[in-house]
């Protein structure tokens, strides 16, 4: 019998044209439109991040359930749910009747969750950046672009960017 309430697993990520998503545990660009986009998509839902991403943010993101996935059983994150595996995270989400969770990084977490993703909300920053953290390469045979909005650079957003929604084929 098919699950009447399947859990949708989505990733949300901003990356440069050369797949960079971070440098020194920070975004290598400042793009206010992308931060607004991220907030609009993830609020009031559940987000899942790795320990390093949580540390770089410094606190739980407001108006969302924050799950931190870490192998470190001694790690504590006030105001967050802690899980230690994909299986534990999925079980928690299903037990709490969630419809969707958003994977928000970092690189290792995206890599681990890639086989389970149903959807990717992708911001492409139209420039090349130096970085030390990358989003995994997407297999174009596995993903279908559903929507794309392209925006030029402006006085507030110094880089051109595109918002894409991809679903698994």
Coordinates of C-alpha atoms in Angstrom, one line a residue:
X1 CA 0.0 0.0 0.0
X2 CA 1.4 3.4 -1.0
X3 CA 2.1 5.9 1.8
X4 CA -0.7 8.4 1.8
X5 CA 1.6 11.1 3.2
X6 CA 5.0 10.7 1.6
X7 CA 7.8 12.9 2.9
X8 CA 9.2 15.2 0.3
X9 CA 12.9 15.9 0.7
X10 CA 14.0 19.1 -0.9
X11 CA 17.4 20.8 -1.0
X12 CA 17.8 24.5 -1.2
X13 CA 21.2 25.9 -2.2
X14 CA 22.9 28.9 -3.8
X15 CA 25.9 28.2 -5.9
X16 CA 28.2 29.9 -8.3
X17 CA 28.6 28.9 -11.9
X18 CA 31.6 26.8 -10.8
X19 CA 29.5 25.0 -8.1
X20 CA 31.1 27.0 -5.2
X21 CA 28.7 27.2 -2.2
X22 CA 31.1 28.4 0.5
X23 CA 34.5 29.8 1.6
X24 CA 35.7 29.7 5.2
X25 CA 32.2 28.6 6.4
X26 CA 30.6 31.7 4.8
X27 CA 28.8 32.5 1.6
X28 CA 31.4 34.0 -0.8
X29 CA 28.8 36.6 -2.0
X30 CA 26.1 38.9 -0.6
X31 CA 22.9 38.6 -2.5
X32 CA 19.9 39.9 -0.5
X33 CA 17.4 38.7 -3.1
X34 CA 18.6 35.1 -2.5
X35 CA 18.3 35.5 1.3
X36 CA 14.7 36.6 0.9
X37 CA 14.0 33.7 -1.5
X38 CA 15.5 31.3 1.0
X39 CA 13.4 32.7 3.8
X40 CA 10.2 32.7 1.7
X41 CA 10.7 29.0 0.7
X42 CA 11.8 27.6 4.0
X43 CA 9.5 29.5 6.5
X44 CA 7.6 28.0 8.4
X45 CA 8.9 24.6 7.4
X46 CA 11.5 22.2 8.7
X47 CA 15.2 22.7 7.7
X48 CA 18.0 20.2 8.2
X49 CA 21.7 21.2 8.2
X50 CA 25.0 19.9 9.2
X51 CA 26.9 20.9 12.3
X52 CA 29.4 23.2 10.5
X53 CA 26.5 25.0 8.8
X54 CA 24.7 25.4 12.1
X55 CA 27.9 26.8 13.7
X56 CA 28.4 29.2 10.8
X57 CA 24.8 30.5 11.2
X58 CA 25.3 30.6 15.0
X59 CA 21.7 30.1 16.1
X60 CA 18.5 28.3 15.0
X61 CA 16.7 30.1 12.1
X62 CA 13.5 31.7 13.3
X63 CA 10.0 30.4 12.5
X64 CA 11.3 27.0 11.3
X65 CA 12.0 23.7 13.0
X66 CA 15.8 23.3 12.9
X67 CA 17.4 19.9 12.7
X68 CA 21.1 19.5 13.0
X69 CA 22.7 16.3 11.6
X70 CA 26.0 15.4 13.1
X71 CA 28.2 12.4 13.9
X72 CA 29.3 14.1 17.1
X73 CA 27.0 12.7 19.8
X74 CA 28.4 15.2 22.3
X75 CA 27.4 18.2 20.2
X76 CA 24.5 20.4 21.5
X77 CA 22.5 23.0 19.7
X78 CA 20.0 24.9 21.8
X79 CA 16.6 25.2 20.1
X80 CA 17.4 22.4 17.5
X81 CA 16.6 18.8 17.1
X82 CA 19.8 16.7 16.9
X83 CA 20.0 13.6 14.7
X84 CA 23.0 11.4 13.8
X85 CA 21.9 9.7 10.6
X86 CA 19.7 10.1 7.5
X87 CA 17.5 7.3 8.9
X88 CA 17.1 9.0 12.2
X89 CA 16.2 12.3 10.5
X90 CA 13.6 10.6 8.2
X91 CA 12.1 8.7 11.1
X92 CA 11.8 11.9 13.1
X93 CA 10.1 13.7 10.2
X94 CA 7.7 10.9 9.5
X95 CA 6.9 10.5 13.2
X96 CA 6.0 14.2 13.3
X97 CA 3.8 14.0 10.2
X98 CA 6.0 16.4 8.2
X99 CA 5.1 16.8 4.5
X100 CA 8.5 18.3 3.5
X101 CA 12.0 18.9 4.9
X102 CA 14.5 21.3 3.4
X103 CA 18.2 20.3 3.3
X104 CA 20.2 23.5 3.6
X105 CA 23.8 22.3 3.7
X106 CA 26.7 22.1 3.9
X107 CA 28.5 20.2 1.2
X108 CA 28.8 16.8 3.0
X109 CA 25.1 16.9 4.0
X110 CA 24.0 17.7 0.4
X111 CA 26.2 14.8 -0.8
X112 CA 24.8 12.4 1.7
X113 CA 21.1 13.4 1.0
X114 CA 21.5 13.6 -2.8
X115 CA 20.0 10.0 -3.5
X116 CA 17.0 10.9 -1.3
X117 CA 16.1 14.3 -2.8
X118 CA 12.8 14.8 -4.7
X119 CA 13.3 18.5 -5.4
X120 CA 16.1 21.1 -5.5
X121 CA 15.5 24.9 -5.2
X122 CA 18.7 26.2 -6.8
X123 CA 20.0 29.7 -7.0
X124 CA 22.8 30.1 -9.6
X125 CA 24.9 33.2 -9.0
X126 CA 26.2 34.1 -12.4
X127 CA 29.9 34.5 -11.7
X128 CA 32.9 32.4 -10.7
X129 CA 34.1 32.4 -7.1
X130 CA 37.0 30.9 -5.3
X131 CA 35.8 28.7 -2.5
X132 CA 36.5 25.6 -0.5
X133 CA 33.0 24.1 -0.4
X134 CA 31.1 22.8 -3.5
X135 CA 27.6 21.6 -4.3
X136 CA 27.8 18.0 -5.9
X137 CA 27.6 17.9 -9.6
X138 CA 24.0 17.3 -10.8
X139 CA 23.3 14.5 -13.3
X140 CA 21.1 16.2 -15.9
X141 CA 19.6 12.8 -16.8
X142 CA 18.1 12.6 -13.2
X143 CA 16.8 16.1 -12.8
X144 CA 14.2 18.2 -14.8
X145 CA 14.0 21.9 -14.6
X146 CA 10.5 23.0 -13.7
X147 CA 10.9 26.8 -13.4
X148 CA 13.6 29.4 -13.9
X149 CA 13.6 33.1 -13.1
X150 CA 16.7 35.1 -14.2
X151 CA 17.5 38.5 -12.7
X152 CA 20.1 41.0 -13.7
X153 CA 22.5 42.5 -11.2
X154 CA 21.2 45.7 -9.6
X155 CA 22.1 48.3 -7.0
X156 CA 21.2 45.9 -4.1
X157 CA 22.2 42.5 -5.7
X158 CA 25.7 42.9 -7.2
X159 CA 25.5 39.7 -9.3
X160 CA 23.1 38.4 -11.9
X161 CA 21.3 35.3 -10.6
X162 CA 18.7 32.7 -11.4
X163 CA 16.2 30.9 -9.3
X164 CA 15.5 27.3 -10.5
X165 CA 13.3 24.6 -9.3
X166 CA 14.3 21.0 -10.3
X167 CA 12.5 17.8 -9.7
X168 CA 13.7 14.3 -9.9
X169 CA 12.8 12.6 -13.2

